[in-house]
Short mmCIF file of C-alpha atoms in Angstrom, two decimals:
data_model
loop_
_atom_site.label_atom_id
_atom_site.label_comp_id
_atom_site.label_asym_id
_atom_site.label_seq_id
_atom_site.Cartn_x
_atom_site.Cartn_y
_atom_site.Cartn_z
CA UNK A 27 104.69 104.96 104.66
CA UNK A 28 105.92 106.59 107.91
CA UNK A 29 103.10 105.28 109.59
CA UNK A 30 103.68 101.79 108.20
CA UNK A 31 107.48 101.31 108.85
CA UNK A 32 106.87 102.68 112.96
CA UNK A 33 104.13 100.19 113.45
CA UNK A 34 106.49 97.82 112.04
CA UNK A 35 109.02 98.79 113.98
CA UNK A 36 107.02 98.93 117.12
CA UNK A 37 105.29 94.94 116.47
CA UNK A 38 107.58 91.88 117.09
CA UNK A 39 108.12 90.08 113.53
CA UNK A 40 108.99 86.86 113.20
CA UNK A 41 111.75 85.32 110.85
CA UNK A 42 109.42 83.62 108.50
CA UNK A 43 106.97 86.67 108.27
CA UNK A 44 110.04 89.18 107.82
CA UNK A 45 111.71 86.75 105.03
CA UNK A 46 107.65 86.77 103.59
CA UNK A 47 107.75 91.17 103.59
CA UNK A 48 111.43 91.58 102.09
CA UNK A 49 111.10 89.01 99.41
CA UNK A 50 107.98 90.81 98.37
CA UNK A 51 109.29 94.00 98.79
CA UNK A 52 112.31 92.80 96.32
CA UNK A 53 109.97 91.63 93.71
CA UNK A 54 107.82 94.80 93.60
CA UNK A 55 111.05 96.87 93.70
CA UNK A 56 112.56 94.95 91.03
CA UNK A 57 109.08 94.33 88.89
CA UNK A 58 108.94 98.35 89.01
CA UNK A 59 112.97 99.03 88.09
CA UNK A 60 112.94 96.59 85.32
CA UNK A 61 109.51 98.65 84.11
CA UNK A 62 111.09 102.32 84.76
CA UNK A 63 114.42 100.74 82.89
CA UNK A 64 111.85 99.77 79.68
CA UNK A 65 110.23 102.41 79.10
CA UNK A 66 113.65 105.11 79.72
CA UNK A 67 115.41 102.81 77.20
CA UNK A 68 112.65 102.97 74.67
CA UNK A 69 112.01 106.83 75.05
CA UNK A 70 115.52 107.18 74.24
CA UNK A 71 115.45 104.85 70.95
CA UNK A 72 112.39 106.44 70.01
CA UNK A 73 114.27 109.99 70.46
CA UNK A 74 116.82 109.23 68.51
CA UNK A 75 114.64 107.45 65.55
CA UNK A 76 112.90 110.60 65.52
CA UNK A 77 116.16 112.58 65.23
CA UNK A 78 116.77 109.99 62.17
CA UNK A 79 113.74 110.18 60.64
CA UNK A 80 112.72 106.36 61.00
CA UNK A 81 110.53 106.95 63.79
CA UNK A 82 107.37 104.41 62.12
CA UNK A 83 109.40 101.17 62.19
CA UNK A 84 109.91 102.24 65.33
CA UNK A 85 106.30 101.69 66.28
CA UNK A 86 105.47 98.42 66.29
CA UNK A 87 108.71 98.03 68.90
CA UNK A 88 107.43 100.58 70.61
CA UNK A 89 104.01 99.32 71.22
CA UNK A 90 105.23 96.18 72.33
CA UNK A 91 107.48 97.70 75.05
CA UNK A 92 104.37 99.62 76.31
CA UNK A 93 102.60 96.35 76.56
CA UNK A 94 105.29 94.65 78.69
CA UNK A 95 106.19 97.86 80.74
CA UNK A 96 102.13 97.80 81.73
CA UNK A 97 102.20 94.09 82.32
CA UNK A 98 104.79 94.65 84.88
CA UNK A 99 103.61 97.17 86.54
CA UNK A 100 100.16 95.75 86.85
CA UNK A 101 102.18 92.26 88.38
CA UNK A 102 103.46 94.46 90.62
CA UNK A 103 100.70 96.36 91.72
CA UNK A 104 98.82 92.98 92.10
CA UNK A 105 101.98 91.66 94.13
CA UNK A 106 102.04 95.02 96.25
CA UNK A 107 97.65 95.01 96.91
CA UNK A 108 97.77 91.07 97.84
CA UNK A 109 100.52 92.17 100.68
CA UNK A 110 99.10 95.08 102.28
CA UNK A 111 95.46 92.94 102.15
CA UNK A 112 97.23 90.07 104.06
CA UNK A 113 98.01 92.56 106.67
CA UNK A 114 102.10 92.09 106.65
#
């Protein structure tokens, strides 16, 4: 990353390809906080089912959070490959 951000800061950028860089940096940052935010949320709910003793209707909720937290991050990973392959 060091590396990265001084060549950046060394090249000349131009508007279009700097608006191009932070609106894919905001995606990827906000592709990964939703994900993060998922899957904290669900540990908790699970944690406390657990504490309750209802943790297998919890399950099927469960599994379905897993499947859209790895969706995400696998957006964003495609999102984050495609940019650094494109050379921005």
């Amino acid at each position: 990353t060091a590396s990265g951000l001084s060549g950046a800061a060394s090249a000349e950028i131009q508007a279009s390809t700097a608006i191009l860089v932070l609106t894919t940096i905001g995606i990827v940052f906000l592709l990964e906080y939703i994900s993060y935010a998922i899957g904290m949320t669900e540990s908790i709910w699970l944690f406390r089912r657990i504490i309750q003793k209802k943790w297998r209707s919890e399950l099927k909720y469960l599994a379905v959070a897993i499947g859209i937290v790895a969706l995400l991050l696998i957006i964003g990973a495609i999102v984050e490959t495609y940019t650094l392959s494109i050379g921005i």
